[in-house]
Coordinates of C-alpha atoms and ligand atoms in Angstrom, one line a residue:
M1376 CA 25.5 -11.0 8.0
E1377 CA 24.2 -8.3 5.7
R1378 CA 24.6 -4.7 6.9
I1379 CA 21.2 -3.1 7.7
F1380 CA 20.7 0.4 6.4
G1381 CA 19.1 2.7 8.9
R1382 CA 17.3 1.6 12.1
P1383 CA 15.3 -1.6 11.4
I1384 CA 11.5 -1.2 11.8
V1385 CA 10.2 -4.3 10.1
T1386 CA 12.5 -7.2 9.4
Q1387 CA 12.2 -9.6 6.4
E1388 CA 11.1 -12.4 8.8
E1389 CA 8.4 -10.2 10.4
M1390 CA 7.3 -9.1 6.9
R1391 CA 6.9 -12.7 5.7
T1392 CA 4.9 -13.8 8.7
R1393 CA 2.5 -10.8 8.6
I1394 CA 1.9 -11.0 4.9
R1395 CA 1.0 -14.7 5.2
E1396 CA -1.6 -13.8 7.8
L1397 CA -3.0 -10.9 5.7
G1398 CA -3.2 -13.2 2.6
K1399 CA -5.3 -15.7 4.6
Q1400 CA -7.5 -13.1 6.0
I1401 CA -8.1 -11.5 2.6
A1402 CA -8.8 -14.9 1.0
N1403 CA -11.4 -15.7 3.7
D1404 CA -13.1 -12.3 3.4
Y1405 CA -13.2 -12.4 -0.4
A1406 CA -14.0 -16.1 -1.1
G1407 CA -16.7 -16.3 -3.7
K1408 CA -16.4 -12.6 -4.6
D1409 CA -15.0 -10.9 -7.7
L1410 CA -11.7 -9.6 -6.3
V1411 CA -9.6 -7.1 -8.1
L1412 CA -6.4 -6.3 -6.3
I1413 CA -5.2 -2.8 -7.3
G1414 CA -1.6 -1.8 -6.5
V1415 CA -0.7 1.9 -6.1
L1416 CA 2.8 2.2 -7.7
K1417 CA 5.5 2.7 -7.2
G1418 CA 5.4 2.5 -3.4
A1419 CA 3.3 -0.6 -3.2
Y1420 CA 5.3 -2.7 -5.6
A1421 CA 7.2 -5.0 -3.2
F1422 CA 4.3 -5.4 -0.7
Y1423 CA 1.9 -6.0 -3.6
A1424 CA 4.0 -8.8 -5.2
D1425 CA 4.3 -10.7 -1.9
L1426 CA 0.7 -10.1 -0.8
A1427 CA -0.8 -11.2 -4.1
R1428 CA 1.0 -14.5 -4.0
A1429 CA -0.3 -15.1 -0.4
I1430 CA -4.0 -14.7 -1.5
R1431 CA -5.0 -18.2 -2.5
I1432 CA -8.3 -17.5 -4.2
P1433 CA -9.1 -16.5 -7.8
M1434 CA -8.6 -12.7 -8.4
R1435 CA -7.3 -10.2 -10.9
V1436 CA -4.4 -7.9 -10.6
D1437 CA -4.3 -4.3 -11.8
F1438 CA -2.2 -1.2 -11.1
L1439 CA -2.4 2.6 -10.9
I1440 CA 0.8 4.6 -11.2
V1441 CA 0.3 7.8 -9.3
T1442 CA 2.5 10.7 -8.3
S1443 CA 2.0 13.5 -5.7
Y1444 CA 3.0 16.9 -6.9
G1445 CA 3.4 20.3 -5.5
G1446 CA 5.6 19.1 -2.6
Q1447 CA 8.9 17.4 -1.8
S1448 CA 9.0 14.4 0.5
K1449 CA 5.7 15.2 2.2
T1450 CA 2.6 14.7 0.2
S1451 CA 0.8 17.8 -0.9
G1452 CA -2.5 16.0 -1.3
K1453 CA -2.5 16.6 -5.0
V1454 CA -2.4 13.2 -6.7
K1455 CA -1.9 12.8 -10.4
V1456 CA -2.7 9.4 -12.1
I1457 CA 0.1 8.7 -14.5
T1458 CA -1.0 5.3 -15.7
E1459 CA -4.6 4.1 -15.5
L1460 CA -6.2 0.7 -14.7
T1461 CA -6.5 -1.7 -17.6
E1462 CA -9.8 -3.2 -16.4
D1463 CA -13.3 -1.9 -15.7
I1464 CA -14.0 -2.2 -12.0
K1465 CA -17.7 -1.7 -12.2
G1466 CA -19.5 -4.3 -10.1
K1467 CA -16.1 -5.7 -8.8
D1468 CA -14.8 -6.1 -5.3
V1469 CA -11.9 -3.8 -5.3
L1470 CA -9.1 -3.9 -2.7
L1471 CA -6.6 -1.0 -3.0
V1472 CA -3.1 -1.8 -1.9
E1473 CA -1.0 1.1 -0.6
D1474 CA 2.4 1.3 1.0
I1475 CA 1.7 3.7 3.8
V1476 CA -1.0 5.9 5.2
D1477 CA 0.4 9.2 6.5
S1478 CA -2.0 12.1 6.2
G1479 CA -4.5 10.0 4.3
R1480 CA -4.8 12.6 1.5
T1481 CA -3.5 10.2 -1.2
L1482 CA -6.0 7.6 -0.3
N1483 CA -8.9 10.1 -0.1
R1484 CA -8.3 11.1 -3.7
L1485 CA -7.9 7.5 -4.9
M1486 CA -10.9 6.2 -3.1
A1487 CA -13.1 9.0 -4.5
L1488 CA -11.8 8.4 -8.0
L1489 CA -12.4 4.7 -7.9
G1490 CA -15.7 5.0 -6.0
R1491 CA -17.1 6.9 -8.9
R1492 CA -16.6 3.9 -11.1
A1493 CA -19.3 1.9 -9.2
P1494 CA -17.4 -1.1 -7.8
R1495 CA -19.5 -3.5 -5.7
S1496 CA -17.1 -2.9 -2.8
L1497 CA -14.0 -0.8 -2.3
E1498 CA -11.6 -1.3 0.6
I1499 CA -8.0 -0.4 1.6
C1500 CA -5.1 -2.6 2.5
A1501 CA -2.0 -0.7 3.7
L1502 CA 1.3 -2.2 4.7
L1503 CA 2.0 0.6 7.2
H1504 CA -0.2 3.0 9.1
K1505 CA 1.1 6.0 11.0
H1506 CA -2.2 6.6 12.7
I1507 CA -2.0 10.3 12.3
A1508 CA -4.3 10.2 9.3
T1509 CA -6.8 12.6 10.7
E1510 CA -7.8 13.5 7.2
L1511 CA -8.6 10.0 6.0
D1512 CA -12.3 9.7 5.3
Y1513 CA -12.2 5.9 4.8
E1514 CA -11.5 3.0 7.1
T1515 CA -8.3 1.0 6.4
K1516 CA -9.7 -2.5 6.4
F1517 CA -6.4 -4.3 6.4
I1518 CA -3.2 -3.0 8.0
G1519 CA 0.2 -4.7 8.0
F1520 CA 1.9 -2.8 10.8
D1521 CA 1.5 0.3 12.9
A1522 CA 4.3 2.6 12.0
P1523 CA 6.3 5.1 14.1
H1524 CA 6.0 8.8 13.2
E1525 CA 9.3 8.7 11.5
F1526 CA 10.5 8.8 7.9
L1527 CA 10.7 5.2 6.6
V1528 CA 12.3 3.6 3.6
G1529 CA 12.6 0.2 2.0
Y1530 CA 10.2 -2.4 0.7
G1531 CA 8.8 0.0 -1.8
L1532 CA 9.1 3.2 0.3
D1533 CA 11.5 5.8 -1.0
H1534 CA 13.5 8.8 0.0
A1535 CA 13.9 10.9 -3.1
E1536 CA 13.3 7.7 -5.2
N1537 CA 16.1 5.8 -3.5
F1538 CA 16.0 2.8 -1.2
R1539 CA 12.8 1.3 -2.6
H1540 CA 14.6 -2.0 -3.2
L1541 CA 15.6 -2.7 0.4
P1542 CA 14.0 -6.0 1.5
Y1543 CA 13.0 -4.6 4.9
I1544 CA 11.6 -1.3 6.4
A1545 CA 14.1 1.0 8.1
S1546 CA 13.9 4.5 9.7
L1547 CA 16.1 7.2 8.5
Q1548 CA 16.0 8.9 11.9
Ligands
LIG2892 P1 -0.4 10.7 2.6 O1 -1.2 11.1 1.4 O2 0.0 11.8 3.5 O3 -1.2 9.6 3.4 O4 0.9 10.0 2.2 C1 1.0 8.8 1.5 C2 2.2 8.7 0.6 O5 3.3 9.5 1.1 C3 2.7 7.3 0.6 O6 2.1 6.6 -0.5 C4 4.2 7.5 0.4 O7 4.5 7.6 -1.0 C5 4.5 8.8 1.0 N1 5.0 8.6 2.4 C6 4.4 8.9 3.6 N2 5.1 8.6 4.7 C7 6.3 8.1 4.2 C8 7.5 7.6 4.8 O8 7.7 7.5 6.0 N3 8.5 7.2 3.9 C9 8.3 7.2 2.5 N4 7.2 7.7 1.9 C10 6.2 8.1 2.7
LIG2893 MG1 6.4 8.2 -2.2

């Protein structure tokens, strides 16, 4: 048995089951549409890869690499786009895939940025939601799991850039 780092919050088995459900739900909602699945890197990389393969309808993949600056582990709300999308999203049905919604500031910035490019629709899919996002101006259409108000790592989430590769979500508290 592999040693689990930290206190387990979402196991690999729970992750697999939930992502299968999300994939089916997204495929249903976007059947016949022009879906572009946009991953917010680095945090969403693991979730994105598994989710994309669970969505069994035609779609395109694209990515934004963003970094928050002006703060340490907590987001400052200042989001810098390091690497841009490769495709034009005008008239497309865009689903933005994020790792976790905390304050909601990161998503506020990204939704405003992408909204200006006139997609036909623009929605959010977040693996985790802390439900303390009083600042989020947008509805999170798809949520993987409700998250405790603790600092989480693994499955894309980092602490000082470490632990992103853990195949499960764990709490450092
Ligand atoms: P927000 O802008 O406050 O909603 O924060 C969102 C971003 O902060 C996420 O994309 C993560 O990069 C980071 N973040 C928020 N909570 C956690 C956590 O518990 N563990 C690791 N990163 C987190
Ligand atoms: Mg981060």
